[in-house]
Structures are given as C-alpha cells and as structure tokens.
C-alpha cells in the first residue's frame, strides 16, 4: 500500500483522454457517435462483460471486422483485462485467416455479421473457441447455427470494471504480416510498447509541418487490422482529437465523412490517396482538401501523386515503419536543417522517408554494419532500435534470429541518406532487382515514371533474364491513351537530365486497367511478377 | 546479441536532439554557445573523462553552480555513466549545504570558482570526496589549497564515450527539499522517470495555449538545482528549441538575453516574473513580452500579476507539481471544455492549477479518500500517480510512508475543483490557517488583495490567537503609498461583492519593503511568521 508502481498500460491512455477531452467524439460513419467519456464507460463495461463470460488474462481474442466503433472498443477492452487482441487480416483468403487464427491460438472471437460465414466454413475452428461474440450495425441478434454472445448486450451491460492488475510487459496485441516466402509471421506487442509508441507519435505529429492538435479531426484510412491502424486509435486519446471511423472503405463515403465531420488529419498508403483524389466526388469538392494533413506510409509516395496532392493544398508528410515496428520509425517532419529551407525544398524532404521520431534510433548500414555516408548514393539497409519493437516472431525462432541480428532490428529495406539526414528508401529487399551484378533502385524508377502526365499508377518488377540475371519491367495504369514509346522517350529525356541510368530503363512496359492489390492496399508485386 | 532491450535512459534524449536538431544551440549568457551536436560531443567526452578519473556507477556527484553550460553538461554526463547527479541547493546556508552533501554521501563535486570557499570551510568534507572538479568562466585554473581537476580540461579531452550498460531503473538524480519541520528531505529519480516526464512535458507544452515548438527559444528561470529545472534541460532535446542559460539570476541580464536571443518560452515562479516585469528595463522594452510563452509554477499566481502579464501580451499557463513529482503534474492548458470558452474565460482557467498532463493521474480527495465534487467549494487534498514520482525520501522510511499512504502520493496541498475539472490550490497544508474551527484559504485571500492597484506582492500567514486558534495577518510590499485602512476598505467591498467572507479579513496588515525569499525564490512564510 506504499509506492505505486505505475505500469505503462493502455488503460492510462483511455483515462487521460476521457478526463482531459471528455466531450471529444468517436464517430462511426453516419451510424453512431460517442463522447470519449461515454466511450470510456462502454469500453469498461464491455471489458467487465468479457471477464464475466470467462475471458482470462493471456487469452487471445480475434477480431474480424472493418474499421468500426466495435473494433475501437476491442482495441481497449481486450488488452485492458490482460487478454490479447488479435487483429485478423480480413483481406486474407479464408484459408489464410484460418491459419493465423490457429497459429495465434485464439480462444475467443468478436466478429461482424458479414464475416460469420467464415466461421461456419471451418467447423474445426468453432470447436476451438470458448466463445463467439457477434454483432451487426442494426443491433439485431445474428442468427447462427451455434451459440453466440451479442456484442451490444455485453457492451451495454453497465458493468463496472473490477480492479485489474495488468503489467506493462504483458502482451497486448498480435497480428500477422505476409512475407515474400512462407507463412505469414506473427508479431506481437506489449502494453508498454503501445504506450511509448503513442507518446512518440503524438509528439511527432504535433511538430511542423503537420502540427496536429486537439483542434484536428482524425480519419485514419489504414485498416484497423493493419499494425494498430498505425497507432492512431491510441494516439487520439493523447492528442484529444475527434476520431472518425469509416467502416468498410469506400472513397465516396470517405469524402462524405470528410465533409460532414470536417476531417483535417488522415493517414494512409499512397494508393488510397490516389483513389480518393481521382474519385469524381473529389473533383466536385476541391475545397475539402485545402490544409488537409496527410501522413503517408506503407509504400513509397510517387512524386507525381505528391505533387498533385500539394497542388490541391494538402499538407503531406511521409512516414516509415513496418509491422515489426508497431509501426512508426521515421516521419518526414522538419529537422533543424530542413526547417530553414524554402518551401519547395522542404516539400522534397517531407516526401522522403524522414528522420527518426523521438526515442527511435535509425541507421542505414552497409554490409559490415558501418553507417553509409550522407551522399544520397550509397545504398545500405535500414536498421532500428526503439522501445516499441516486436521481441520476436510468434513461435518462429529462426526468422526472429534473422530479424534481430546484432541486436538491431533489420528491416530488409534498402535506403540512401541525404545531406540533411533524411532517409530515402530505394528498394524493399524482396523487390530489389539485380541486373548485371548491380542494383536497379525500383522505387526511384517508379518515382520518375509517376511524374509522366499520363501515368496514373506504376510498379516496377524484376524478371529473370539469361544475360543480366534480372531486368526491370514496368506496369502502368494509364490516365488516358499512352504508348510504350512515349514512356521510353520520356525516360530517355530523364537519362539526359542525369536523373537515371540508361540501363535502368525497363525492357518492357505493360499497361493494366487496375493493379492487383495486397490486403493492405499496396500494389501486389508478387502477383505482377507471375504475370510476366 | 538478439532482441535489443531498449532502456529509457537519458542518453536517448541527447542522441535524439543531436540527431534531429544538430544545429540548435545551447547559449550561456554572452559567454559561450554550442550546437546540440557539439554539446553532445562535449557531454560524452566529459563523461568518459569522469570514468577515467574514477567515477563509478552509483557514485554521487554534487554540482554547486548557477544555471550554466557546465551544469547542463553535468545533467547529461553524470547519469549517462550510471553515476548520480546531486543538484545542490546553493541558496541554502552553508551548514545546510554541508548536511545535504553528507546525507547524500556525495563522493565527487563539480563546483564553480565562487563557491570553492564553501569547501574550504568544511575540512571534514574535503576528505570525503574522491575528487573535486572546479571551473571558472575564464577557463583559468582555480587556485586551491587542495588538488582539483579542471572541468574544461576534462570536457575538452576529446575522449570517446565507451559502451555503457545503464538500466532505466538506475538512480539518475537526487536533491533536497525543505520541509516545514526537520531536515530537508532527499528525493531521487531514475532515468526512466526523467525520460517519461520529459515526453509528457514536451507533449503538454506543444498543446494550446503554449504550442511550444522547435521554433521557440527557451530561457528557463528556475534554478538548475531546483527539481531538474522543471525538466526543461531534457525537454529541450525533444522539442528541438534553442536553450538559453542565464547564469546567476539578474533581471537586467535576463531582459538583455531575451532581446538578444529572441527568447519566446520561459518558466518561472511568480516572484521572478514580478521582478522582470517591474524592472526599469522592462518598461523600455515592452515589445519583448508580446507573445512570450510563460509557464508559471512553484507558487500560486496572484491575479494582479496575471492580469498585468496578460495586458503586456504574455501567453501564460500555470503548472503545478513539487520536488517529489519530478515536478510537473498539471498545467493550465486547454481541455476540450475550456477550449470552447471565450478568451477571457479561458484565461481564468489557464491561471488556475490546471489539468493532468499525459500519463499523470490526479485526484482531489476528502478525508475518506473520496473525490470532492466539482463545485469549486469543497476542499480536498491533491493526490497523484504518474510514472515519474519519487519512490521514497532518501533514507527516511517514516516520511516516505506518510507520502505514499494508500499507494497515492499525498501532496499535502489543499484544492478545489471547478466545473471544467480545473484544480485550484487554496492552500498548502503547512500554510493552512484554521480559525474558529474552519479553514481560511490564504491563497484566495492573497489573490484578492493582489488585485488592489497599490499592492505589489502579498502574503498571508496565520498567527496564534487565544480566542480563534489562529487569525490571518497580511504582509504587503506596496507600490507607492498605501494605508492599512485602504486595504481593509477594499476587502470590505469584496465581502459585499460576495468574493470573500468577512471573518477572513486579516486582523493586521504589515507593510514591508521586500519579502524574505526561500532558496527557490518563493515568499518565505516561515520567516514572516516569526516576525509577527
């Protein structure tokens, strides 16, 4: 009963938000809205209901849902009682979902009505669960061939959360990330990881150029099953911003919500930004985008898209991280060197990979582990340390050892560093193209092609070549009519301007109507490779 | 060599500052200036020199200095090698300094030339030290009757800091705080405490109304021996602001530095603000204060001074904490309820004690431990939890048990809570006046008297009274001529306005030319009491 040993647990974030920003709101589409204060009560009453139906500390609770208020409730309730939140990737094919649920050893599931058929497919699966919690948006009871709990009943129970003894080093979350080969890998995070990540991201986004604050309204367009939605469901409590949840993604609904809820801050992968800005409703609502703060991550931001966004008055900064890193490691905010540049020069730095956020330590190292020079040329691997990185791949010692070689987390991403210290990723290790013994930086190539006025989206992949080992092929989703020769001519000009090497020019250009996308809305290069 | 167990140690703050804000500056008066990057090198080279002369992990290193670049170097170097920084209160009388140095078991001392005679007074003291490091501003060697190291030589050694294995729960600092009775109490903090406190303060000051950022230039007017200068020597690395150190306090120099270094952010006790604003040079430089961000703490901010500051365009917010709490617990920033008020109403909240900063949990409780209602009337004690509070008074179990009763830190400060959740301290426990069985809130009384146009500073103390137990006496430092009757008449008006109770009116008014001050520049009520 003496000194209080304060643990960095996520209930502290919720308590802070509910106490200092009680009437800030969580908004789910046009369906429901809650003040932080009411949300906090709901979270606690649902958490106590979970205890009552038998959820124990250490139990894994799968959530199968779009980005909803129900999901947001689970983000807090589940870890708050010492259970583990498994954010299931609903864009995986059914067998893969099954695989991850079995690998994670989930014993409970919270599932939206439309996904319930998934459960019925895997009969063995059902017998593994101690309980299934279902819900739908109309708050009706779901009809199933097996017994279920209703989410709304559990949430509205009005139960008071009993005293919890949660330690900061307890596991809070687990989810799966696809590798290039083999099964998805499970990464996991503790309460402490999530709290420290949230503090650092909140501090970073408060800095110029984003300057996020309690006056902002957030709508994050990163799926909630994907790396904690980049941490924002937790960050919002520290910032004190309204939080808009768009449900299943749909650009028209997103634009509608932007308008109605005065959204001022978002985060997303480049593809989603492209989809929104190229939507017909976007053209009709140009004013919506002026001053919109957008954090881009998950894939390199093509210059073409970046400049389009800038022209529309969007305040953009690129972030970088991966599933293994919770995820944020760097953001293209202003360091003291870049702050002094003119607006145009600063912009070019904002859309690189950025500089480390507080407490993160990032290096770009050569094969002997030495830092590469800041010459924007020498390529090295990004390695990282931070107080929020996954300790291991879940039940996978071999791949863990590769990840944590020499006590630095090896990202497998290749990058250069410029004179201001800003990192620029030139390739993901797995996408690297080695031609005639040398690397072709596919991201730089994509970036240049993206600035052609008739190019919508572009992806470069390497294909086997007898003579050179590998050669690049360009896949393009065009805007209007364009021919292969025009692209090649354009690239020849860039060669003359000294922006690329002649031997980098793709051997072939393939035009597509639409790109295959991964479950997290990145361009699926694996599928593209099989198409050549 | 696998997973890197990241410890929250203060070297991480320095590394962040030096990496993201390399050319931000630390400025010591008109004498010396360093970029963060150079400062970081100096810190590490001095740290390695400390190791070389024999400083071991766990050794206590006393620093006896004004607010200088040397002190700032010690703030990082000493804890960075696992040693403990003892920030000695140089405003204590010599015997008390001696007492704290012996109690802390300091084995090394870093001392500015002008304080060296202190060491020669206590002969026994010298034999306890393993080494004495001296310096002066002219970088000359100090002449002493005993062997010493020269700070500049150690700092400029150019040594590279060897790999350190510092754990976040290792003690980083210790210092002493005066009680009302008995000896000063030693409080101590770990690396983790300091890092988490810094993150939370950096995030808080980035919020409205202060909105601190890397564009600000800090000059903190809280002594570096006093509760980590409220954490700002560490916070500045996270914010990326320039950091101006004023040396020994002198309002003329401070105003000069404000002008020359374009100071935009400061923190101080009310007395220092009063001294600056009433200085003749302040009148000549009115423009200097427009937009100046000032965090006030350490004592209640009198309304009179607050309104003067506001009239001059100063952006003010009051903070609250104590030595035991590292120190910050609350700041008068905007919660979501106050944000919506008009400017005048918001201002009245900013100058209260505020709301909890991120991760801090604050309650105002009655004698049974129940939260008091938000009625601005019911008085309770402030109790706190946060991940940066002192675990114990150093070698003092009895007073530790009182501090950490029921696993909440008991501040001994009495407060009310208003409808927006803002706390207002009505009395320090030790200053409370009980008259006829009821409390007279001396801070409210002082606050009202401070609004009289002829009152400069005011303090209320309780004196023994046969009939009532205690009765209040007012001490006033007047601006110009004023009589006791005028004050009493003024207070009678306030009684009629319903702002105070008639029986609160002091029985006596004593006019002074100057107030006795404590070592941390607060009005010394203990001394005043002896004068009645």
mmCIF file of C-alpha atoms in Angstrom, chain A residues 1-4 6 8 12 15-16 20-24 168 192 196 199-200 202-203 206-208 211 214-215 238-239 333-337 339-340 356-359 361 385-387 389-391 404-407, chain B residues 1-4 6 8 12 15-16 20-24 168 192 196 199-200 202-203 206-208 211 214-215 238-239 333-337 339-340 356-359 361 385-387 389-391 404-407:
data_model
loop_
_atom_site.group_PDB
_atom_site.id
_atom_site.type_symbol
_atom_site.label_atom_id
_atom_site.label_comp_id
_atom_site.label_asym_id
_atom_site.label_seq_id
_atom_site.Cartn_x
_atom_site.Cartn_y
_atom_site.Cartn_z
ATOM 1 C CA UNK A 1 0.000 0.000 0.000
ATOM 2 C CA UNK A 2 3.035 2.270 -0.336
ATOM 3 C CA UNK A 3 4.732 3.484 -3.524
ATOM 4 C CA UNK A 4 2.528 2.995 -6.577
ATOM 5 C CA UNK A 6 2.962 2.805 -12.281
ATOM 6 C CA UNK A 8 2.586 1.872 -18.818
ATOM 7 C CA UNK A 12 -3.857 5.024 -18.850
ATOM 8 C CA UNK A 15 -8.290 7.525 -18.752
ATOM 9 C CA UNK A 16 -6.297 10.523 -19.924
ATOM 10 C CA UNK A 20 -8.992 15.880 -20.322
ATOM 11 C CA UNK A 21 -11.057 15.606 -23.532
ATOM 12 C CA UNK A 22 -14.376 14.229 -22.200
ATOM 13 C CA UNK A 23 -16.584 15.569 -24.989
ATOM 14 C CA UNK A 24 -14.352 14.764 -27.939
ATOM 15 C CA UNK A 168 3.277 -3.200 -18.779
ATOM 16 C CA UNK A 192 4.425 -0.621 -22.771
ATOM 17 C CA UNK A 196 5.544 4.586 -25.715
ATOM 18 C CA UNK A 199 3.584 9.159 -26.886
ATOM 19 C CA UNK A 200 6.237 9.419 -29.571
ATOM 20 C CA UNK A 202 1.645 12.156 -30.688
ATOM 21 C CA UNK A 203 4.723 14.309 -30.113
ATOM 22 C CA UNK A 206 2.454 17.887 -33.153
ATOM 23 C CA UNK A 207 5.651 19.119 -34.807
ATOM 24 C CA UNK A 208 5.823 21.078 -38.064
ATOM 25 C CA UNK A 211 1.207 20.360 -36.181
ATOM 26 C CA UNK A 214 -6.901 18.789 -30.318
ATOM 27 C CA UNK A 215 -8.437 21.081 -32.914
ATOM 28 C CA UNK A 238 -3.282 11.790 -26.132
ATOM 29 C CA UNK A 239 -3.898 14.419 -28.797
ATOM 30 C CA UNK A 333 8.820 16.247 -40.336
ATOM 31 C CA UNK A 334 11.262 19.148 -40.214
ATOM 32 C CA UNK A 335 14.602 18.689 -38.570
ATOM 33 C CA UNK A 336 16.517 21.879 -37.814
ATOM 34 C CA UNK A 337 18.385 21.771 -41.136
ATOM 35 C CA UNK A 339 13.259 23.841 -41.370
ATOM 36 C CA UNK A 340 15.405 26.642 -42.794
ATOM 37 C CA UNK A 356 13.607 9.240 -36.552
ATOM 38 C CA UNK A 357 10.713 10.059 -34.247
ATOM 39 C CA UNK A 358 11.541 10.642 -30.552
ATOM 40 C CA UNK A 359 13.244 7.661 -28.866
ATOM 41 C CA UNK A 361 17.239 5.169 -33.348
ATOM 42 C CA UNK A 385 16.088 0.384 -32.217
ATOM 43 C CA UNK A 386 13.122 1.783 -30.330
ATOM 44 C CA UNK A 387 11.244 0.952 -27.136
ATOM 45 C CA UNK A 389 9.643 -3.116 -31.474
ATOM 46 C CA UNK A 390 8.403 -6.706 -31.555
ATOM 47 C CA UNK A 391 10.564 -9.012 -29.463
ATOM 48 C CA UNK A 404 17.307 -9.291 -34.562
ATOM 49 C CA UNK A 405 20.805 -9.865 -35.873
ATOM 50 C CA UNK A 406 23.480 -7.996 -33.860
ATOM 51 C CA UNK A 407 20.797 -6.546 -31.578
ATOM 52 C CA UNK B 1 23.056 -10.329 -29.494
ATOM 53 C CA UNK B 2 19.385 -10.764 -30.357
ATOM 54 C CA UNK B 3 16.476 -8.537 -29.323
ATOM 55 C CA UNK B 4 17.645 -5.151 -28.095
ATOM 56 C CA UNK B 6 15.710 -0.691 -25.056
ATOM 57 C CA UNK B 8 14.550 4.582 -21.228
ATOM 58 C CA UNK B 12 18.466 8.603 -25.699
ATOM 59 C CA UNK B 15 21.042 11.391 -29.086
ATOM 60 C CA UNK B 16 17.640 12.386 -30.428
ATOM 61 C CA UNK B 20 17.290 15.680 -35.425
ATOM 62 C CA UNK B 21 18.217 19.194 -34.250
ATOM 63 C CA UNK B 22 22.016 19.200 -34.736
ATOM 64 C CA UNK B 23 22.415 22.963 -35.124
ATOM 65 C CA UNK B 24 20.054 24.109 -32.392
ATOM 66 C CA UNK B 168 16.356 2.608 -16.856
ATOM 67 C CA UNK B 192 13.023 6.193 -16.720
ATOM 68 C CA UNK B 196 8.803 9.764 -19.270
ATOM 69 C CA UNK B 199 7.985 13.118 -23.044
ATOM 70 C CA UNK B 200 4.856 14.181 -21.194
ATOM 71 C CA UNK B 202 7.105 18.117 -24.251
ATOM 72 C CA UNK B 203 3.705 16.893 -25.403
ATOM 73 C CA UNK B 206 3.053 21.587 -27.561
ATOM 74 C CA UNK B 207 -0.674 21.869 -26.846
ATOM 75 C CA UNK B 208 -2.677 25.106 -26.833
ATOM 76 C CA UNK B 211 2.058 25.468 -28.504
ATOM 77 C CA UNK B 214 11.267 23.877 -32.400
ATOM 78 C CA UNK B 215 10.740 27.477 -33.475
ATOM 79 C CA UNK B 238 12.726 16.516 -27.585
ATOM 80 C CA UNK B 239 11.248 19.850 -28.651
ATOM 81 C CA UNK B 333 -3.595 24.063 -20.888
ATOM 82 C CA UNK B 334 -6.945 23.742 -22.619
ATOM 83 C CA UNK B 335 -9.041 20.679 -22.075
ATOM 84 C CA UNK B 336 -11.918 20.182 -24.506
ATOM 85 C CA UNK B 337 -14.386 22.023 -22.280
ATOM 86 C CA UNK B 339 -11.122 25.270 -25.364
ATOM 87 C CA UNK B 340 -14.639 26.358 -26.355
ATOM 88 C CA UNK B 356 -3.253 16.460 -15.525
ATOM 89 C CA UNK B 357 -0.542 16.163 -18.161
ATOM 90 C CA UNK B 358 -0.428 12.917 -20.190
ATOM 91 C CA UNK B 359 0.022 9.781 -18.042
ATOM 92 C CA UNK B 361 -3.464 10.824 -12.664
ATOM 93 C CA UNK B 385 0.054 8.902 -9.583
ATOM 94 C CA UNK B 386 2.433 9.163 -12.524
ATOM 95 C CA UNK B 387 5.317 7.131 -13.925
ATOM 96 C CA UNK B 389 7.294 10.162 -8.935
ATOM 97 C CA UNK B 390 9.976 9.670 -6.296
ATOM 98 C CA UNK B 391 9.847 6.185 -4.795
ATOM 99 C CA UNK B 404 2.846 7.172 -0.127
ATOM 100 C CA UNK B 405 -0.181 6.447 2.029
ATOM 101 C CA UNK B 406 -2.681 4.119 0.281
ATOM 102 C CA UNK B 407 -0.450 3.951 -2.822
#
